[in-house]
mmCIF file of C-alpha atoms in Angstrom:
data_model
loop_
_atom_site.group_PDB
_atom_site.id
_atom_site.type_symbol
_atom_site.label_atom_id
_atom_site.label_comp_id
_atom_site.label_asym_id
_atom_site.label_seq_id
_atom_site.Cartn_x
_atom_site.Cartn_y
_atom_site.Cartn_z
ATOM 1 C CA ASP A 1480 -87.367 122.271 -13.463
ATOM 2 C CA GLY A 1481 -88.218 118.859 -12.054
ATOM 3 C CA GLY A 1482 -85.724 117.194 -9.783
ATOM 4 C CA ILE A 1483 -84.663 116.032 -6.349
ATOM 5 C CA THR A 1484 -83.265 118.504 -3.865
ATOM 6 C CA GLN A 1485 -81.329 117.782 -0.721
ATOM 7 C CA SER A 1486 -80.265 120.431 1.694
ATOM 8 C CA PRO A 1487 -77.889 121.440 2.998
ATOM 9 C CA LYS A 1488 -74.952 120.141 0.934
ATOM 10 C CA TYR A 1489 -72.676 120.118 3.986
ATOM 11 C CA LEU A 1490 -73.840 119.642 7.559
ATOM 12 C CA PHE A 1491 -71.896 119.587 10.800
ATOM 13 C CA ARG A 1492 -73.267 118.349 14.093
ATOM 14 C CA LYS A 1493 -71.949 117.574 17.536
ATOM 15 C CA GLU A 1494 -71.902 114.007 18.742
ATOM 16 C CA GLY A 1495 -75.083 113.050 20.567
ATOM 17 C CA GLN A 1496 -77.351 115.394 18.608
ATOM 18 C CA ASN A 1497 -80.102 114.228 16.316
ATOM 19 C CA VAL A 1498 -80.091 115.751 12.839
ATOM 20 C CA THR A 1499 -82.672 115.668 10.041
ATOM 21 C CA LEU A 1500 -81.689 115.647 6.375
ATOM 22 C CA SER A 1501 -84.261 116.896 3.926
ATOM 23 C CA CYS A 1502 -85.186 115.348 0.583
ATOM 24 C CA GLU A 1503 -87.803 116.856 -1.707
ATOM 25 C CA GLN A 1504 -88.834 115.794 -5.199
ATOM 26 C CA ASN A 1505 -91.266 117.354 -7.658
ATOM 27 C CA LEU A 1506 -91.075 114.492 -10.156
ATOM 28 C CA ASN A 1507 -94.319 112.921 -8.955
ATOM 29 C CA HIS A 1508 -92.466 109.683 -8.186
ATOM 30 C CA ASP A 1509 -94.111 107.255 -5.797
ATOM 31 C CA ALA A 1510 -90.996 105.521 -4.483
ATOM 32 C CA MET A 1511 -88.190 107.218 -2.550
ATOM 33 C CA TYR A 1512 -84.973 105.905 -0.998
ATOM 34 C CA TRP A 1513 -82.182 106.890 1.366
ATOM 35 C CA TYR A 1514 -78.636 105.608 0.864
ATOM 36 C CA ARG A 1515 -75.414 106.089 2.713
ATOM 37 C CA GLN A 1516 -72.069 106.149 0.918
ATOM 38 C CA ASP A 1517 -68.737 105.662 2.690
ATOM 39 C CA PRO A 1518 -65.265 105.736 1.093
ATOM 40 C CA GLY A 1519 -64.412 102.396 -0.510
ATOM 41 C CA GLN A 1520 -67.938 101.074 -0.067
ATOM 42 C CA GLY A 1521 -70.948 100.948 -2.310
ATOM 43 C CA LEU A 1522 -74.208 102.718 -1.641
ATOM 44 C CA ARG A 1523 -76.063 101.047 1.202
ATOM 45 C CA LEU A 1524 -79.817 101.296 1.566
ATOM 46 C CA ILE A 1525 -81.070 102.840 4.824
ATOM 47 C CA TYR A 1526 -84.830 103.154 4.290
ATOM 48 C CA TYR A 1527 -87.208 103.183 1.369
ATOM 49 C CA SER A 1528 -90.815 104.134 0.791
ATOM 50 C CA GLN A 1529 -93.021 102.784 -1.968
ATOM 51 C CA ILE A 1530 -95.957 105.043 -1.223
ATOM 52 C CA VAL A 1531 -97.095 107.840 1.091
ATOM 53 C CA ASN A 1532 -97.479 106.864 4.757
ATOM 54 C CA ASP A 1533 -95.518 103.643 4.256
ATOM 55 C CA PHE A 1534 -91.816 102.910 4.536
ATOM 56 C CA GLN A 1535 -89.543 99.892 5.021
ATOM 57 C CA LYS A 1536 -86.157 99.341 6.617
ATOM 58 C CA GLY A 1537 -83.237 98.810 4.305
ATOM 59 C CA ASP A 1538 -79.990 97.015 5.098
ATOM 60 C CA ILE A 1539 -78.619 99.507 7.647
ATOM 61 C CA ALA A 1540 -81.647 101.135 9.287
ATOM 62 C CA GLU A 1541 -80.369 101.061 12.881
ATOM 63 C CA GLY A 1542 -79.908 104.561 14.277
ATOM 64 C CA TYR A 1543 -82.038 106.182 11.574
ATOM 65 C CA SER A 1544 -85.709 107.103 11.233
ATOM 66 C CA VAL A 1545 -87.851 108.432 8.380
ATOM 67 C CA SER A 1546 -91.338 109.697 7.651
ATOM 68 C CA ARG A 1547 -93.356 109.917 4.455
ATOM 69 C CA GLU A 1548 -96.308 112.189 5.151
ATOM 70 C CA LYS A 1549 -96.267 113.723 1.685
ATOM 71 C CA LYS A 1550 -95.423 112.247 -1.699
ATOM 72 C CA GLU A 1551 -92.838 114.966 -2.326
ATOM 73 C CA SER A 1552 -90.929 114.676 0.924
ATOM 74 C CA PHE A 1553 -88.912 111.901 2.603
ATOM 75 C CA PRO A 1554 -86.820 113.333 5.473
ATOM 76 C CA LEU A 1555 -84.184 111.215 7.204
ATOM 77 C CA THR A 1556 -83.301 111.671 10.884
ATOM 78 C CA VAL A 1557 -79.890 110.527 12.017
ATOM 79 C CA THR A 1558 -80.233 109.822 15.711
ATOM 80 C CA SER A 1559 -77.620 109.728 18.440
ATOM 81 C CA ALA A 1560 -77.948 105.925 18.358
ATOM 82 C CA GLN A 1561 -76.167 105.793 14.984
ATOM 83 C CA LYS A 1562 -72.591 104.891 15.907
ATOM 84 C CA ASN A 1563 -70.801 106.202 12.807
ATOM 85 C CA PRO A 1564 -73.003 108.898 11.302
ATOM 86 C CA THR A 1565 -70.311 110.758 9.338
ATOM 87 C CA ALA A 1566 -70.988 109.895 5.683
ATOM 88 C CA PHE A 1567 -72.364 111.096 2.354
ATOM 89 C CA TYR A 1568 -76.159 110.664 2.297
ATOM 90 C CA LEU A 1569 -78.015 110.276 -0.986
ATOM 91 C CA CYS A 1570 -81.744 110.436 -1.526
ATOM 92 C CA ALA A 1571 -83.350 108.934 -4.620
ATOM 93 C CA SER A 1572 -86.743 108.465 -6.206
ATOM 94 C CA SER A 1573 -87.769 106.093 -8.951
ATOM 95 C CA ILE A 1574 -89.978 106.010 -11.995
ATOM 96 C CA HIS A 1575 -91.187 103.137 -14.140
ATOM 97 C CA ARG A 1576 -89.771 103.295 -17.679
ATOM 98 C CA GLN A 1577 -91.021 101.369 -20.683
ATOM 99 C CA GLY A 1578 -87.551 100.753 -22.181
ATOM 100 C CA VAL A 1579 -86.651 99.716 -25.709
ATOM 101 C CA ARG A 1580 -87.000 95.994 -25.006
ATOM 102 C CA VAL A 1581 -88.218 95.657 -21.431
ATOM 103 C CA PRO A 1582 -89.688 97.920 -18.749
ATOM 104 C CA TYR A 1583 -87.540 98.928 -15.798
ATOM 105 C CA ASN A 1584 -87.452 101.253 -12.821
ATOM 106 C CA GLU A 1585 -84.883 104.044 -12.975
ATOM 107 C CA GLN A 1586 -83.667 105.703 -9.801
ATOM 108 C CA PHE A 1587 -82.843 109.408 -9.847
ATOM 109 C CA PHE A 1588 -80.512 110.732 -7.180
ATOM 110 C CA GLY A 1589 -80.381 114.028 -5.364
ATOM 111 C CA PRO A 1590 -77.077 115.943 -5.012
ATOM 112 C CA GLY A 1591 -76.394 114.473 -1.574
ATOM 113 C CA THR A 1592 -75.666 115.815 1.902
ATOM 114 C CA ARG A 1593 -72.256 115.326 3.459
ATOM 115 C CA LEU A 1594 -72.776 114.957 7.206
ATOM 116 C CA THR A 1595 -69.858 115.343 9.580
ATOM 117 C CA VAL A 1596 -70.325 114.611 13.253
ATOM 118 C CA LEU A 1597 -67.672 116.205 15.426
ATOM 119 C CA GLY B 546 -75.701 86.271 0.544
ATOM 120 C CA GLN B 547 -75.493 89.261 -1.744
ATOM 121 C CA ASN B 548 -72.197 89.979 -3.449
ATOM 122 C CA ILE B 549 -71.299 92.319 -6.271
ATOM 123 C CA ASP B 550 -67.666 92.598 -7.380
ATOM 124 C CA GLN B 551 -66.004 95.264 -9.478
ATOM 125 C CA PRO B 552 -62.355 96.316 -9.816
ATOM 126 C CA THR B 553 -61.523 99.146 -7.454
ATOM 127 C CA GLU B 554 -59.594 101.294 -9.912
ATOM 128 C CA MET B 555 -58.752 101.417 -13.606
ATOM 129 C CA THR B 556 -56.688 103.731 -15.766
ATOM 130 C CA ALA B 557 -57.126 104.334 -19.474
ATOM 131 C CA THR B 558 -55.959 106.741 -22.157
ATOM 132 C CA GLU B 559 -58.018 109.440 -23.830
ATOM 133 C CA GLY B 560 -59.486 108.153 -27.094
ATOM 134 C CA ALA B 561 -59.127 104.505 -26.107
ATOM 135 C CA ILE B 562 -61.713 101.852 -25.142
ATOM 136 C CA VAL B 563 -62.123 100.529 -21.615
ATOM 137 C CA GLN B 564 -64.200 97.645 -20.261
ATOM 138 C CA ILE B 565 -65.343 97.642 -16.628
ATOM 139 C CA ASN B 566 -66.440 94.225 -15.373
ATOM 140 C CA CYS B 567 -69.008 93.355 -12.737
ATOM 141 C CA THR B 568 -69.839 89.941 -11.325
ATOM 142 C CA TYR B 569 -72.755 89.333 -9.019
ATOM 143 C CA GLN B 570 -74.283 86.718 -6.745
ATOM 144 C CA THR B 571 -77.646 87.836 -5.407
ATOM 145 C CA SER B 572 -80.699 86.066 -4.015
ATOM 146 C CA GLY B 573 -82.897 87.719 -6.637
ATOM 147 C CA PHE B 574 -82.328 89.382 -9.980
ATOM 148 C CA ASN B 575 -84.450 92.103 -11.470
ATOM 149 C CA GLY B 576 -82.004 93.625 -13.898
ATOM 150 C CA LEU B 577 -78.539 95.158 -13.749
ATOM 151 C CA PHE B 578 -77.879 98.882 -13.745
ATOM 152 C CA TRP B 579 -74.787 100.956 -14.407
ATOM 153 C CA TYR B 580 -74.441 104.421 -12.909
ATOM 154 C CA GLN B 581 -71.757 107.084 -13.334
ATOM 155 C CA GLN B 582 -70.724 109.170 -10.337
ATOM 156 C CA HIS B 583 -68.336 112.109 -10.441
ATOM 157 C CA ALA B 584 -66.571 112.937 -7.188
ATOM 158 C CA GLY B 585 -68.898 114.538 -4.644
ATOM 159 C CA GLU B 586 -71.888 114.352 -6.956
ATOM 160 C CA ALA B 587 -74.990 112.217 -7.353
ATOM 161 C CA PRO B 588 -74.898 109.013 -9.415
ATOM 162 C CA THR B 589 -76.506 109.319 -12.863
ATOM 163 C CA PHE B 590 -78.121 106.455 -14.757
ATOM 164 C CA LEU B 591 -76.204 105.002 -17.698
ATOM 165 C CA SER B 592 -77.799 101.697 -18.659
ATOM 166 C CA TYR B 593 -80.078 98.797 -17.740
ATOM 167 C CA ASN B 594 -79.858 95.146 -18.800
ATOM 168 C CA VAL B 595 -82.270 92.397 -17.869
ATOM 169 C CA LEU B 596 -81.969 90.199 -20.971
ATOM 170 C CA ASP B 597 -78.707 88.602 -22.091
ATOM 171 C CA GLY B 598 -76.779 90.527 -24.658
ATOM 172 C CA LEU B 599 -75.441 93.932 -25.492
ATOM 173 C CA GLU B 600 -77.257 97.249 -25.098
ATOM 174 C CA GLU B 601 -75.642 100.143 -26.946
ATOM 175 C CA LYS B 602 -76.162 103.808 -26.194
ATOM 176 C CA GLY B 603 -73.790 106.140 -27.963
ATOM 177 C CA ARG B 604 -70.234 105.747 -26.666
ATOM 178 C CA PHE B 605 -71.425 103.487 -23.838
ATOM 179 C CA SER B 606 -72.489 99.849 -24.133
ATOM 180 C CA SER B 607 -73.453 97.354 -21.470
ATOM 181 C CA PHE B 608 -73.456 93.572 -21.661
ATOM 182 C CA LEU B 609 -75.171 90.966 -19.502
ATOM 183 C CA SER B 610 -74.854 87.201 -19.112
ATOM 184 C CA ARG B 611 -77.348 86.000 -16.527
ATOM 185 C CA SER B 612 -76.074 82.411 -16.537
ATOM 186 C CA LYS B 613 -72.585 83.640 -15.635
ATOM 187 C CA GLY B 614 -73.697 86.417 -13.255
ATOM 188 C CA TYR B 615 -71.571 88.809 -15.283
ATOM 189 C CA SER B 616 -71.874 92.225 -16.829
ATOM 190 C CA TYR B 617 -69.534 94.754 -18.331
ATOM 191 C CA LEU B 618 -69.694 98.418 -19.239
ATOM 192 C CA LEU B 619 -67.795 99.390 -22.372
ATOM 193 C CA LEU B 620 -66.733 102.988 -22.869
ATOM 194 C CA LYS B 621 -65.455 103.968 -26.318
ATOM 195 C CA GLU B 622 -63.572 107.051 -27.510
ATOM 196 C CA LEU B 623 -62.719 107.960 -23.949
ATOM 197 C CA GLN B 624 -62.811 111.601 -22.961
ATOM 198 C CA MET B 625 -61.293 113.293 -19.930
ATOM 199 C CA LYS B 626 -64.784 113.952 -18.579
ATOM 200 C CA ASP B 627 -65.330 110.177 -18.360
ATOM 201 C CA SER B 628 -63.054 110.137 -15.309
ATOM 202 C CA ALA B 629 -65.509 109.079 -12.599
ATOM 203 C CA SER B 630 -66.676 106.140 -10.517
ATOM 204 C CA TYR B 631 -68.833 103.577 -12.294
ATOM 205 C CA LEU B 632 -71.307 101.762 -10.087
ATOM 206 C CA CYS B 633 -72.779 98.374 -10.896
ATOM 207 C CA ALA B 634 -76.126 97.687 -9.196
ATOM 208 C CA VAL B 635 -78.476 94.717 -9.239
ATOM 209 C CA GLY B 636 -82.221 95.071 -8.901
ATOM 210 C CA GLY B 637 -83.462 92.865 -6.093
ATOM 211 C CA GLU B 638 -86.339 90.446 -6.251
ATOM 212 C CA GLY B 639 -89.937 91.480 -5.942
ATOM 213 C CA ALA B 640 -91.565 94.781 -6.778
ATOM 214 C CA THR B 641 -89.669 96.904 -4.276
ATOM 215 C CA ASN B 642 -87.293 98.447 -6.848
ATOM 216 C CA LYS B 643 -84.461 98.036 -4.350
ATOM 217 C CA LEU B 644 -80.945 98.172 -5.746
ATOM 218 C CA ILE B 645 -77.853 96.410 -4.409
ATOM 219 C CA PHE B 646 -74.721 98.342 -5.290
ATOM 220 C CA GLY B 647 -71.161 97.242 -5.848
ATOM 221 C CA THR B 648 -68.326 99.331 -4.409
ATOM 222 C CA GLY B 649 -67.753 101.113 -7.722
ATOM 223 C CA THR B 650 -64.802 101.322 -10.097
ATOM 224 C CA LEU B 651 -62.832 104.561 -10.135
ATOM 225 C CA LEU B 652 -61.764 105.236 -13.723
ATOM 226 C CA ALA B 653 -58.964 107.701 -14.415
ATOM 227 C CA VAL B 654 -58.634 108.853 -18.016
ATOM 228 C CA GLN B 655 -55.171 110.148 -18.846
ATOM 229 C CA PRO B 656 -54.152 112.377 -21.769
#
């Protein structure tokens, strides 16, 4: 089945350690995104990539890094520089849809990784 | 600046109709999306509006007024499984496909 996978679902790390969250998709989508979700707040964009070997900072990129060496994979590293890393992290990819009246780009989300830094 | 407002919580009764409002002020506009998110799960796409008017899809409908910066999601014949957060998101300008999300509305459907 096609889809987006994120692993693990729950991750615990000690303060000061870097941690990498995986995101893999077999949907053949060009664009991929990383969001962070905190209680009472909307999804906030960390990084996004429109194409392999290219990525752009989102609204809250500080303390994070990404790579896009393959179309299927867009791993996110949470570094020790990120001051409040405990959050729910969502990866997404997007496809262009024709739509009934107008075309649009639909984002598909992975199941998420809940990171807790102790 | 970018601002998207939705009510934080709503409660409705099984079988009833509920309308979830969303107002937005963004520097660009490339359509408005509604997503459903059950607790601890990934958001799933519900609807997209870029032209003014109503888009209907089964029990769910979404409305957009670009001049007013306003949208609503209408859920009919509510079921218990509709208890979830409903996220309003605006597509940003340009071809980046970036989305700006509101904080979400937590809907509780009661028997």
